[in-house]
mmCIF file of C-alpha atoms in Angstrom:
data_model
loop_
_atom_site.group_PDB
_atom_site.id
_atom_site.type_symbol
_atom_site.label_atom_id
_atom_site.label_comp_id
_atom_site.label_asym_id
_atom_site.label_seq_id
_atom_site.Cartn_x
_atom_site.Cartn_y
_atom_site.Cartn_z
ATOM 1 C CA MET A 1 83.849 85.283 104.536
ATOM 2 C CA PRO A 2 85.317 84.349 101.112
ATOM 3 C CA LEU A 3 83.448 81.695 99.123
ATOM 4 C CA LEU A 4 85.034 78.246 99.182
ATOM 5 C CA VAL A 5 85.005 76.456 95.805
ATOM 6 C CA LEU A 6 85.074 72.651 95.911
ATOM 7 C CA MET A 7 86.406 70.262 93.300
ATOM 8 C CA ARG A 8 83.541 68.443 91.544
ATOM 9 C CA ASP A 9 84.756 64.877 92.080
ATOM 10 C CA PRO A 10 87.382 64.962 94.835
ATOM 11 C CA ALA A 11 86.821 61.562 96.448
ATOM 12 C CA ARG A 12 89.537 59.665 94.571
ATOM 13 C CA HIS A 13 92.130 62.313 95.481
ATOM 14 C CA GLU A 14 91.347 62.946 99.150
ATOM 15 C CA ALA A 15 93.103 59.817 100.400
ATOM 16 C CA GLU A 16 96.427 61.311 99.237
ATOM 17 C CA GLY A 17 96.210 64.064 101.813
ATOM 18 C CA ALA A 18 96.867 67.656 100.859
ATOM 19 C CA ILE A 19 98.958 70.768 101.277
ATOM 20 C CA ILE A 20 97.527 74.223 101.867
ATOM 21 C CA GLY A 21 98.922 76.291 98.977
ATOM 22 C CA ILE A 22 98.624 80.079 99.328
ATOM 23 C CA ASP A 23 99.438 82.767 96.755
ATOM 24 C CA VAL A 24 99.506 86.361 98.017
ATOM 25 C CA GLY A 25 99.113 88.850 95.190
ATOM 26 C CA ALA A 26 98.898 92.619 95.062
ATOM 27 C CA SER A 27 95.116 92.483 94.703
ATOM 28 C CA THR A 28 94.072 88.909 95.577
ATOM 29 C CA ILE A 29 95.011 86.174 98.034
ATOM 30 C CA ALA A 30 94.224 82.724 96.633
ATOM 31 C CA GLY A 31 94.502 79.458 98.530
ATOM 32 C CA GLY A 32 93.712 75.823 97.944
ATOM 33 C CA LEU A 33 93.914 72.295 99.248
ATOM 34 C CA VAL A 34 96.361 70.700 96.805
ATOM 35 C CA THR A 35 97.313 67.034 96.678
ATOM 36 C CA PRO A 36 100.973 66.044 96.195
ATOM 37 C CA ARG A 37 100.067 65.145 92.605
ATOM 38 C CA GLY A 38 98.658 68.615 91.950
ATOM 39 C CA ALA A 39 94.880 68.127 92.181
ATOM 40 C CA VAL A 40 93.135 71.147 93.723
ATOM 41 C CA LEU A 41 90.436 69.778 96.061
ATOM 42 C CA ALA A 42 89.100 73.145 97.216
ATOM 43 C CA SER A 43 90.003 76.778 96.652
ATOM 44 C CA VAL A 44 89.187 80.170 98.124
ATOM 45 C CA GLN A 45 90.038 83.764 97.218
ATOM 46 C CA SER A 46 89.723 87.138 98.884
ATOM 47 C CA ALA A 47 90.871 90.688 98.231
ATOM 48 C CA THR A 48 94.376 91.185 99.619
ATOM 49 C CA SER A 49 93.364 94.244 101.644
ATOM 50 C CA ALA A 50 89.704 93.314 102.096
ATOM 51 C CA GLY A 51 89.632 94.753 105.616
ATOM 52 C CA GLY A 52 91.516 97.923 104.741
ATOM 53 C CA PRO A 53 95.140 99.007 105.361
ATOM 54 C CA GLY A 54 97.010 96.938 107.914
ATOM 55 C CA THR A 55 94.696 93.915 107.671
ATOM 56 C CA VAL A 56 96.502 91.750 105.108
ATOM 57 C CA ILE A 57 98.021 89.329 107.633
ATOM 58 C CA ASP A 58 94.660 88.880 109.386
ATOM 59 C CA GLY A 59 92.980 88.127 106.065
ATOM 60 C CA LEU A 60 95.730 85.671 105.150
ATOM 61 C CA LEU A 61 95.448 83.831 108.474
ATOM 62 C CA SER A 62 91.657 83.724 108.148
ATOM 63 C CA LEU A 63 91.912 82.169 104.689
ATOM 64 C CA VAL A 64 94.366 79.537 105.989
ATOM 65 C CA ALA A 65 91.993 78.753 108.870
ATOM 66 C CA GLN A 66 89.105 78.304 106.454
ATOM 67 C CA LEU A 67 91.071 75.811 104.367
ATOM 68 C CA GLN A 68 92.265 73.921 107.452
ATOM 69 C CA SER A 69 88.671 73.708 108.683
ATOM 70 C CA GLU A 70 87.520 72.408 105.294
ATOM 71 C CA ALA A 71 90.222 69.718 105.374
ATOM 72 C CA ARG A 72 89.197 68.706 108.889
ATOM 73 C CA THR A 73 85.519 68.507 107.901
ATOM 74 C CA ARG A 74 86.322 66.255 104.931
ATOM 75 C CA GLY A 75 88.829 64.103 106.776
ATOM 76 C CA ILE A 76 91.737 65.211 104.587
ATOM 77 C CA SER A 77 95.112 64.934 106.298
ATOM 78 C CA LEU A 78 97.328 68.000 105.852
ATOM 79 C CA GLN A 79 101.073 67.773 105.313
ATOM 80 C CA GLY A 80 101.787 71.486 105.708
ATOM 81 C CA VAL A 81 101.508 74.945 104.176
ATOM 82 C CA GLY A 82 103.342 76.641 101.307
ATOM 83 C CA VAL A 83 103.083 80.396 100.754
ATOM 84 C CA GLY A 84 104.110 82.473 97.736
ATOM 85 C CA LEU A 85 104.754 86.147 98.560
ATOM 86 C CA PRO A 86 105.076 89.128 96.168
ATOM 87 C CA GLY A 87 108.586 90.268 97.047
ATOM 88 C CA LEU A 88 112.063 89.260 98.165
ATOM 89 C CA VAL A 89 111.747 86.582 100.868
ATOM 90 C CA ASP A 90 114.155 85.345 103.509
ATOM 91 C CA VAL A 91 113.118 81.689 103.237
ATOM 92 C CA ASP A 92 114.666 80.649 106.562
ATOM 93 C CA LYS A 93 112.835 83.442 108.402
ATOM 94 C CA GLY A 94 109.675 83.030 106.340
ATOM 95 C CA MET A 95 109.193 86.725 105.700
ATOM 96 C CA MET A 96 109.529 89.392 103.026
ATOM 97 C CA VAL A 97 112.595 91.541 103.634
ATOM 98 C CA ALA A 98 112.821 94.042 100.754
ATOM 99 C CA GLU A 99 111.283 97.423 101.517
ATOM 100 C CA LYS A 100 109.900 98.045 98.013
ATOM 101 C CA HIS A 101 107.180 95.660 96.905
ATOM 102 C CA LEU A 102 103.458 95.566 96.179
ATOM 103 C CA VAL A 103 102.113 94.580 99.636
ATOM 104 C CA PRO A 104 103.976 96.746 102.176
ATOM 105 C CA ASP A 105 101.764 95.465 105.032
ATOM 106 C CA LEU A 106 103.774 92.226 104.989
ATOM 107 C CA THR A 107 107.303 93.640 105.154
ATOM 108 C CA ARG A 108 109.275 91.821 107.887
ATOM 109 C CA VAL A 109 106.178 90.073 109.219
ATOM 110 C CA PRO A 110 107.189 86.478 110.161
ATOM 111 C CA ILE A 111 104.425 84.986 108.044
ATOM 112 C CA ALA A 112 105.578 81.359 108.067
ATOM 113 C CA GLU A 113 105.951 81.398 111.855
ATOM 114 C CA ARG A 114 102.526 83.001 112.336
ATOM 115 C CA ILE A 115 100.935 80.278 110.211
ATOM 116 C CA ARG A 116 102.879 77.540 112.031
ATOM 117 C CA GLN A 117 101.645 78.834 115.374
ATOM 118 C CA GLN A 118 98.037 78.996 114.195
ATOM 119 C CA THR A 119 97.876 75.667 112.366
ATOM 120 C CA GLY A 120 100.484 73.484 114.039
ATOM 121 C CA LEU A 121 101.688 72.615 110.531
ATOM 122 C CA PRO A 122 105.161 72.988 109.008
ATOM 123 C CA THR A 123 105.119 76.062 106.776
ATOM 124 C CA TRP A 124 107.487 77.461 104.158
ATOM 125 C CA ALA A 125 107.316 80.782 102.332
ATOM 126 C CA ASP A 126 109.206 82.124 99.315
ATOM 127 C CA ASN A 127 108.799 84.590 96.473
ATOM 128 C CA ASP A 128 105.614 83.895 94.513
ATOM 129 C CA VAL A 129 107.348 83.411 91.167
ATOM 130 C CA ASN A 130 109.864 81.013 92.706
ATOM 131 C CA ALA A 131 106.888 79.001 93.924
ATOM 132 C CA LEU A 132 105.184 79.236 90.529
ATOM 133 C CA ALA A 133 108.335 77.953 88.802
ATOM 134 C CA LEU A 134 108.537 74.975 91.159
ATOM 135 C CA GLY A 135 104.913 74.238 90.307
ATOM 136 C CA GLU A 136 105.604 74.406 86.562
ATOM 137 C CA ALA A 137 108.623 72.147 87.033
ATOM 138 C CA ARG A 138 106.619 69.595 89.024
ATOM 139 C CA TYR A 139 103.176 69.735 87.413
ATOM 140 C CA GLY A 140 103.256 71.922 84.312
ATOM 141 C CA GLU A 141 105.231 72.910 81.227
ATOM 142 C CA GLY A 142 108.577 72.171 82.877
ATOM 143 C CA ARG A 143 107.934 68.498 83.641
ATOM 144 C CA GLY A 144 110.829 66.446 82.333
ATOM 145 C CA ALA A 145 112.921 69.528 81.484
ATOM 146 C CA ARG A 146 116.398 69.931 82.971
ATOM 147 C CA SER A 147 116.156 73.723 82.980
ATOM 148 C CA LEU A 148 113.185 76.062 83.212
ATOM 149 C CA VAL A 149 112.788 79.840 83.309
ATOM 150 C CA VAL A 150 109.507 81.494 84.319
ATOM 151 C CA LEU A 151 108.547 85.123 83.715
ATOM 152 C CA ALA A 152 105.399 86.296 85.495
ATOM 153 C CA ILE A 153 104.021 89.563 84.100
ATOM 154 C CA GLY A 154 101.282 91.047 86.241
ATOM 155 C CA THR A 155 101.063 94.242 88.257
ATOM 156 C CA GLY A 156 104.819 93.821 88.629
ATOM 157 C CA LEU A 157 107.215 91.494 86.814
ATOM 158 C CA GLY A 158 109.047 88.600 88.421
ATOM 159 C CA GLY A 159 111.111 85.666 87.278
ATOM 160 C CA ALA A 160 112.587 82.390 88.468
ATOM 161 C CA VAL A 161 115.031 79.718 87.344
ATOM 162 C CA VAL A 162 114.959 75.962 88.054
ATOM 163 C CA ILE A 163 117.961 73.852 86.989
ATOM 164 C CA ASP A 164 118.133 70.073 87.481
ATOM 165 C CA GLY A 165 115.252 70.280 89.955
ATOM 166 C CA GLY A 166 116.931 72.965 92.059
ATOM 167 C CA LEU A 167 115.611 76.484 92.490
ATOM 168 C CA VAL A 168 118.282 79.120 91.809
ATOM 169 C CA ARG A 169 117.921 81.771 94.511
ATOM 170 C CA GLY A 170 121.302 83.491 94.278
ATOM 171 C CA ARG A 171 123.505 84.803 97.064
ATOM 172 C CA SER A 172 121.019 87.423 98.328
ATOM 173 C CA GLY A 173 117.803 85.895 97.007
ATOM 174 C CA TYR A 174 117.525 88.123 93.929
ATOM 175 C CA ALA A 175 118.162 85.481 91.253
ATOM 176 C CA GLY A 176 115.541 85.564 88.514
ATOM 177 C CA GLU A 177 114.783 89.295 88.746
ATOM 178 C CA PHE A 178 114.493 89.529 84.974
ATOM 179 C CA GLY A 179 112.004 92.347 85.352
ATOM 180 C CA HIS A 180 114.997 94.536 86.132
ATOM 181 C CA MET A 181 117.095 93.338 83.198
ATOM 182 C CA THR A 182 118.246 96.348 81.173
ATOM 183 C CA VAL A 183 116.596 96.520 77.754
ATOM 184 C CA LEU A 184 117.305 100.212 77.028
ATOM 185 C CA LEU A 185 120.601 101.883 77.930
ATOM 186 C CA ASN A 186 120.043 105.086 79.925
ATOM 187 C CA GLY A 187 116.295 104.460 79.814
ATOM 188 C CA PRO A 188 113.732 105.755 82.340
ATOM 189 C CA ALA A 189 113.772 104.559 85.951
ATOM 190 C CA CYS A 190 111.280 102.020 87.277
ATOM 191 C CA PHE A 191 109.798 102.117 90.768
ATOM 192 C CA VAL A 192 112.894 100.570 92.408
ATOM 193 C CA GLY A 193 115.218 103.061 90.699
ATOM 194 C CA VAL A 194 116.768 100.761 88.064
ATOM 195 C CA HIS A 195 117.039 102.488 84.674
ATOM 196 C CA GLY A 196 115.927 101.083 81.329
ATOM 197 C CA CYS A 197 114.681 97.759 82.728
ATOM 198 C CA LEU A 198 112.032 95.457 81.305
ATOM 199 C CA CYS A 199 109.579 96.275 84.081
ATOM 200 C CA ARG A 200 109.543 99.925 83.011
ATOM 201 C CA PHE A 201 108.070 98.925 79.647
ATOM 202 C CA LEU A 202 106.071 95.785 80.325
ATOM 203 C CA CYS A 203 104.641 95.310 83.824
ATOM 204 C CA GLY A 204 100.967 96.136 84.242
ATOM 205 C CA GLU A 205 101.529 98.969 86.663
ATOM 206 C CA MET A 206 103.849 100.808 84.279
ATOM 207 C CA ILE A 207 101.792 100.249 81.107
ATOM 208 C CA ALA A 208 98.674 101.578 82.827
ATOM 209 C CA ARG A 209 100.656 104.495 84.297
ATOM 210 C CA GLU A 210 102.031 105.502 80.902
ATOM 211 C CA GLY A 211 98.585 105.148 79.386
ATOM 212 C CA ARG A 212 97.169 107.524 81.980
ATOM 213 C CA LEU A 213 99.966 110.056 81.508
ATOM 214 C CA ARG A 214 99.748 110.103 77.718
ATOM 215 C CA THR A 215 95.965 110.265 77.457
ATOM 216 C CA GLY A 216 96.092 113.542 79.361
ATOM 217 C CA GLN A 217 97.877 114.987 76.335
ATOM 218 C CA ARG A 218 95.584 113.309 73.768
ATOM 219 C CA PRO A 219 91.899 113.801 74.629
ATOM 220 C CA ASP A 220 90.942 112.036 71.363
ATOM 221 C CA SER A 221 92.726 108.849 72.425
ATOM 222 C CA LYS A 222 90.809 105.574 72.229
ATOM 223 C CA ILE A 223 92.393 104.713 75.583
ATOM 224 C CA LEU A 224 90.506 107.607 77.139
ATOM 225 C CA THR A 225 87.289 106.543 75.415
ATOM 226 C CA LEU A 226 87.590 103.047 76.883
ATOM 227 C CA ALA A 227 88.175 104.621 80.297
ATOM 228 C CA GLY A 228 84.952 106.597 80.037
ATOM 229 C CA GLY A 229 86.826 109.880 79.701
ATOM 230 C CA ASN A 230 88.581 109.416 83.053
ATOM 231 C CA PRO A 231 92.401 109.106 82.744
ATOM 232 C CA SER A 232 92.681 107.702 86.281
ATOM 233 C CA ALA A 233 90.511 104.726 85.214
ATOM 234 C CA VAL A 234 92.923 103.579 82.475
ATOM 235 C CA THR A 235 94.023 99.940 82.820
ATOM 236 C CA THR A 236 96.639 97.858 81.034
ATOM 237 C CA GLN A 237 93.929 95.895 79.219
ATOM 238 C CA MET A 238 92.471 99.151 77.881
ATOM 239 C CA VAL A 239 95.855 100.089 76.436
ATOM 240 C CA PHE A 240 96.062 96.779 74.554
ATOM 241 C CA LEU A 241 92.471 97.075 73.327
ATOM 242 C CA ALA A 242 93.071 100.631 72.122
ATOM 243 C CA ALA A 243 96.228 99.520 70.300
ATOM 244 C CA GLU A 244 94.236 96.794 68.542
ATOM 245 C CA ALA A 245 91.718 99.463 67.506
ATOM 246 C CA GLY A 246 94.464 101.546 65.907
ATOM 247 C CA ASP A 247 95.176 104.133 68.606
ATOM 248 C CA GLU A 248 98.628 105.608 67.926
ATOM 249 C CA VAL A 249 99.604 106.228 71.558
ATOM 250 C CA ALA A 250 98.495 102.776 72.684
ATOM 251 C CA ALA A 251 100.163 101.111 69.683
ATOM 252 C CA ARG A 252 103.486 102.726 70.609
ATOM 253 C CA LEU A 253 103.219 101.512 74.206
ATOM 254 C CA VAL A 254 102.389 97.967 73.103
ATOM 255 C CA ASP A 255 105.152 97.976 70.490
ATOM 256 C CA ASP A 256 107.692 99.046 73.123
ATOM 257 C CA ALA A 257 106.418 96.350 75.492
ATOM 258 C CA CYS A 258 106.763 93.590 72.897
ATOM 259 C CA GLU A 259 110.214 94.758 71.807
ATOM 260 C CA ALA A 260 111.395 94.892 75.424
ATOM 261 C CA LEU A 261 110.054 91.400 76.087
ATOM 262 C CA GLY A 262 111.768 90.068 72.965
ATOM 263 C CA ALA A 263 115.081 91.605 74.058
ATOM 264 C CA CYS A 264 114.746 90.122 77.550
ATOM 265 C CA LEU A 265 113.837 86.664 76.251
ATOM 266 C CA GLY A 266 116.740 86.764 73.822
ATOM 267 C CA SER A 267 119.150 87.592 76.638
ATOM 268 C CA ILE A 268 117.729 84.808 78.817
ATOM 269 C CA LEU A 269 118.142 82.301 75.998
ATOM 270 C CA ASN A 270 121.707 83.410 75.272
ATOM 271 C CA GLY A 271 122.737 83.501 78.926
ATOM 272 C CA LEU A 272 121.072 80.347 80.262
ATOM 273 C CA ASN A 273 120.240 78.218 77.187
ATOM 274 C CA PRO A 274 117.187 76.761 79.005
ATOM 275 C CA ASP A 275 115.036 73.874 77.847
ATOM 276 C CA VAL A 276 111.778 75.738 78.491
ATOM 277 C CA VAL A 277 110.709 79.340 79.084
ATOM 278 C CA VAL A 278 107.213 79.991 80.430
ATOM 279 C CA VAL A 279 105.779 83.509 80.219
ATOM 280 C CA THR A 280 102.643 83.888 82.349
ATOM 281 C CA GLY A 281 100.729 86.360 84.529
ATOM 282 C CA GLY A 282 97.749 88.656 84.077
ATOM 283 C CA VAL A 283 99.276 90.766 81.288
ATOM 284 C CA VAL A 284 99.912 87.632 79.220
ATOM 285 C CA ASN A 285 96.165 87.423 78.543
ATOM 286 C CA SER A 286 96.643 90.593 76.470
ATOM 287 C CA LEU A 287 99.957 89.426 74.962
ATOM 288 C CA LEU A 288 98.664 86.087 73.638
ATOM 289 C CA PRO A 289 97.340 87.488 70.321
ATOM 290 C CA LEU A 290 100.821 88.989 69.793
ATOM 291 C CA GLN A 291 102.727 85.761 70.457
ATOM 292 C CA ASP A 292 104.074 85.330 66.906
ATOM 293 C CA ASP A 293 105.284 88.923 66.873
ATOM 294 C CA ILE A 294 106.984 88.476 70.265
ATOM 295 C CA LEU A 295 108.759 85.328 69.060
ATOM 296 C CA ARG A 296 109.893 87.139 65.900
ATOM 297 C CA ARG A 297 111.372 89.892 68.066
ATOM 298 C CA THR A 298 112.982 87.343 70.377
ATOM 299 C CA ALA A 299 114.718 85.734 67.405
ATOM 300 C CA LYS A 300 116.407 89.083 66.632
ATOM 301 C CA TYR A 301 118.153 89.040 70.024
ATOM 302 C CA ALA A 302 118.810 85.320 70.495
ATOM 303 C CA LEU A 303 121.478 83.113 68.974
ATOM 304 C CA ALA A 304 119.773 81.221 66.153
ATOM 305 C CA GLU A 305 120.743 77.751 67.411
ATOM 306 C CA VAL A 306 119.576 78.534 70.943
ATOM 307 C CA PHE A 307 116.279 80.033 69.795
ATOM 308 C CA ALA A 308 115.547 77.008 67.609
ATOM 309 C CA ASP A 309 116.243 74.619 70.500
ATOM 310 C CA THR A 310 114.178 76.357 73.205
ATOM 311 C CA THR A 311 110.488 75.855 73.950
ATOM 312 C CA ILE A 312 108.805 79.197 74.721
ATOM 313 C CA ARG A 313 105.239 79.110 76.049
ATOM 314 C CA LEU A 314 102.903 82.038 76.752
ATOM 315 C CA LEU A 315 100.327 80.835 79.295
ATOM 316 C CA PRO A 316 97.307 82.787 80.563
ATOM 317 C CA SER A 317 97.174 83.564 84.270
ATOM 318 C CA ASP A 318 95.591 80.779 86.347
ATOM 319 C CA LYS A 319 95.114 80.844 90.129
ATOM 320 C CA SER A 320 95.179 77.050 90.227
ATOM 321 C CA SER A 321 98.772 77.213 88.953
ATOM 322 C CA THR A 322 99.797 79.586 91.737
ATOM 323 C CA MET A 323 98.192 77.340 94.371
ATOM 324 C CA ARG A 324 99.991 74.315 92.922
ATOM 325 C CA GLY A 325 103.170 76.353 92.938
ATOM 326 C CA ALA A 326 102.837 77.085 96.650
ATOM 327 C CA ALA A 327 102.206 73.383 97.311
ATOM 328 C CA ALA A 328 105.254 72.490 95.197
ATOM 329 C CA LEU A 329 107.281 74.970 97.266
ATOM 330 C CA PHE A 330 106.261 73.154 100.460
ATOM 331 C CA LEU A 331 107.270 69.790 98.995
ATOM 332 C CA TYR A 332 110.553 71.205 97.658
ATOM 333 C CA GLU A 333 111.552 72.822 100.959
ATOM 334 C CA SER A 334 110.505 69.780 102.985
ATOM 335 C CA MET A 335 112.724 67.531 100.885
ATOM 336 C CA ARG A 336 115.611 70.018 100.848
ATOM 337 C CA ARG A 337 115.588 70.250 104.629
ATOM 338 C CA LYS A 338 115.182 66.515 105.027
ATOM 339 C CA LEU A 339 118.359 66.060 102.999
ATOM 340 C CA SER A 340 120.091 68.851 104.979
ATOM 341 C CA PRO A 341 118.720 68.692 108.554
ATOM 342 C CA SER A 342 120.763 71.743 109.624
ATOM 343 C CA LEU A 343 118.444 73.890 107.468
ATOM 344 C CA ALA A 344 115.326 72.993 109.472
ATOM 345 C CA PRO A 345 113.968 75.321 112.177
ATOM 346 C CA ALA A 346 115.253 74.520 115.664
ATOM 347 C CA GLU A 347 111.872 73.186 116.821
ATOM 348 C CA GLU A 348 111.872 70.628 113.993
ATOM 349 C CA ARG A 349 115.382 69.224 114.471
#
């Protein structure tokens, strides 16, 4: 069973009650007991496919049960459950509906309903970056801002927009898919078939893939050295480290990634003129030393007045933020449906 991590001094927060906040990633499921004010009282993580193919939903339900049991043991009242999922989500049905995403086990599985049945708690699910953006708006860099854009660069690349406290989902739920914004006309296709998009140059999966492909042609590459001579072991972090060490192939990949990110950020600033842009996710840990260069590139593509008036933050990946985001999603959806009762599930009307 996954190890449960407890907050050091939770007593003053427990009286608030809590929300179970769950983030389902391509490699890790993370969950926590999160108070309405954003304190994480306990957290737990497990590998997404710890039990092998076809076991993701069982692992997710087990993690939820562990957190519910912990809350019961400590006398913490639970308001409900929020779940961030790595793909396009039908929020009313509480399931992922797009066929192409990073956790195919969960396609069209009614996750929110399964959790409701198991826990007896109201449960809402949405795209993980939508949840993360709601968390940043409520607890993080977006507090007090009228408009916020979040880019999450990890294995894949997602985005979200919050304006005047409202999450922008779009007609079909695809709003915020900045990973598929075109940054190179007639460029190569990414895994969903879109050509020349940001994801093709920047997401972790693609950087590592290109690193593996190109090291096969350059046996003297520092990327290959870092991978122990095994091209299949190349990771995104190795590509960035090799670039820092002066490897020509890696430097070209990193340069393309930074230029593509600058072009995307410039377009976001010009099109939305947001108060705050947060760039986060696992790949950002490698991008942080390049922040000044990325901002310089962004300025090339953005209107000068807009660039000068926008706060851009690069934040390292943090599982506590994703748990808070899932909790913020629960609070957001609960309020939205309270204000519009027709949106609530039939059993809750």
